[in-house]
Amino acid sequence: MLHHRLQIATKAPFCCHDITADIQRLIDGHSMQQGLVVAVGQHTTTALVINENEQRLLTDIEQFFLALVPPQRAWLHNDLELRQDIPADEPRNAHAHLIALMLGCQLSLPVLDGKLGLGRYQSVLLVELDGPRQRQVLLQLRLEN
């Protein structure tokens, strides 16, 4: 089993970053033909999904989730003065945690004949929900012999 930490600098409060090519490069670099890649987001305000990387759809996704879980709502997690032991720069980001719960933080990706087993329009997307920030995705390659 091999491990790798993918580093991603996100650029907006809510955005999708396509990491498909990064994962495929890792597969290629290890000459992996068959197996499984497990991807796990290392943050509670990001998600990992498989979907189409089309800009208008990505905008629809952002608008959908921000309407469903509005950032400006009076979430208890955002009452920073009532929480203990928090850093001075703690963000009001309850909405990001809640959206991350709905989307999930890990994926199991099959590798077949040296390629990710994705459909024609599928991409692996890191969904930033509280950016911009430096983010990490832990990748575990499980090679079949």
C-alpha positions as a printed Julia matrix, in Angstrom:
145×3 Matrix{Float64}:
   0.0    0.0     0.0
   1.23   3.48   -0.88
   0.24   6.84    0.59
   0.42  10.37   -0.77
  -0.84  13.75    0.47
  -2.18  15.95   -2.28
  -1.77  19.68   -1.51
  -4.38  22.07   -2.93
  -4.59  25.85   -2.61
  -8.25  26.76   -3.0
  -9.18  30.16   -4.34
 -12.71  31.01   -3.14
 -15.07  30.53   -0.19
 -17.03  27.86   -2.12
 -15.41  26.23   -5.13
 -14.76  22.89   -6.76
 -11.21  21.88   -7.57
 -10.77  19.03  -10.07
  -8.16  16.6    -8.72
  -8.74  13.85  -11.29
  -5.51  14.53  -13.21
  -3.5   14.68   -9.97
  -4.77  11.24   -8.97
  -4.15   9.82  -12.45
  -0.55  11.16  -12.38
  -0.01   9.33   -9.1
  -1.4    6.12  -10.62
   0.87   6.55  -13.65
   3.89   7.32  -11.47
   3.5    4.0    -9.66
   2.66   2.03  -12.83
  -0.54   0.92  -11.14
  -2.64  -1.27  -13.44
  -5.38  -2.65  -11.17
  -6.51  -1.73   -7.7
  -8.19   0.95   -5.69
  -7.43   4.53   -4.74
  -8.99   5.68   -1.49
  -9.2    9.47   -1.21
  -9.92  11.1     2.15
 -10.31  14.84    2.7
  -8.33  16.01    5.72
 -10.67  18.84    6.73
 -14.14  19.19    8.23
 -15.08  21.99    5.83
 -14.26  20.28    2.55
 -15.9   17.42    0.7
 -14.96  14.94   -2.01
 -17.45  14.12   -4.75
 -17.64  12.64   -8.21
 -19.54  14.85  -10.63
 -19.26  16.73  -13.89
 -16.7   19.54  -13.96
 -18.82  22.01  -15.93
 -18.77  25.61  -14.74
 -22.5   26.3   -14.92
 -23.26  23.08  -13.04
 -20.66  23.97  -10.41
 -22.37  27.35   -9.95
 -25.72  25.56   -9.61
 -24.22  23.26   -6.96
 -22.88  26.23   -5.0
 -26.18  28.11   -5.17
 -28.16  24.99   -4.22
 -26.15  24.21   -1.09
 -25.85  27.83    0.08
 -29.64  28.2    -0.25
 -30.16  24.93    1.61
 -27.69  25.83    4.38
 -27.45  29.65    4.45
 -24.18  30.99    5.92
 -25.94  33.98    7.49
 -28.33  31.85    9.57
 -27.84  32.0    13.35
 -26.03  28.66   13.71
 -24.98  27.74   17.28
 -21.45  26.86   16.15
 -21.06  30.48   15.03
 -21.66  31.88   18.55
 -17.94  32.21   19.07
 -18.28  34.11   22.34
 -20.09  31.08   23.84
 -17.46  28.54   22.76
 -14.38  27.7    24.78
 -10.78  27.29   23.69
 -11.09  28.64   20.18
  -8.37  30.51   18.29
  -8.71  34.26   17.81
  -9.09  33.83   14.05
 -11.85  31.17   14.27
 -14.25  31.61   11.32
 -18.03  31.53   11.5
 -18.37  28.47    9.3
 -21.15  26.24   10.63
 -22.72  26.14    7.17
 -19.5   24.67    5.74
 -19.45  21.86    8.32
 -23.11  21.03    7.65
 -22.7   20.95    3.86
 -19.6   18.76    4.26
 -21.69  16.28    6.27
 -24.14  15.99    3.37
 -21.48  15.57    0.68
 -18.99  13.31    2.45
 -15.22  13.33    2.74
 -14.01  10.08    1.19
 -14.14   8.19   -2.08
 -13.11   4.73   -3.23
 -11.94   4.9    -6.83
 -11.31   1.76   -8.88
  -8.27   1.56  -11.16
  -8.73  -0.57  -14.27
  -5.98  -1.07  -16.85
  -4.01   1.85  -15.43
  -6.9    4.35  -15.53
  -9.37   5.67  -12.99
 -12.67   3.85  -13.43
 -14.73   6.98  -14.08
 -17.51   7.59  -16.57
 -17.3    9.97  -19.52
 -18.37  13.11  -17.66
 -17.14  12.19  -14.2
 -14.4   14.07  -12.38
 -13.09  13.8    -8.83
 -13.78  17.15   -7.18
 -12.53  18.6    -3.92
 -15.32  20.89   -2.76
 -14.04  23.85   -0.76
 -16.71  25.1     1.63
 -14.76  27.6     3.77
 -11.93  28.98    1.67
  -9.67  30.11    0.38
  -7.25  27.87    2.23
  -4.46  25.32    1.89
  -6.07  21.87    1.8
  -4.9   18.26    1.8
  -6.36  15.06    0.45
  -4.85  11.79    1.66
  -4.58   9.23   -1.13
  -4.0    5.54   -0.47
  -3.15   3.3    -3.42
  -4.1   -0.33   -2.99
  -2.4   -2.24   -5.76
  -3.59  -5.67   -6.86
  -0.96  -8.23   -7.74
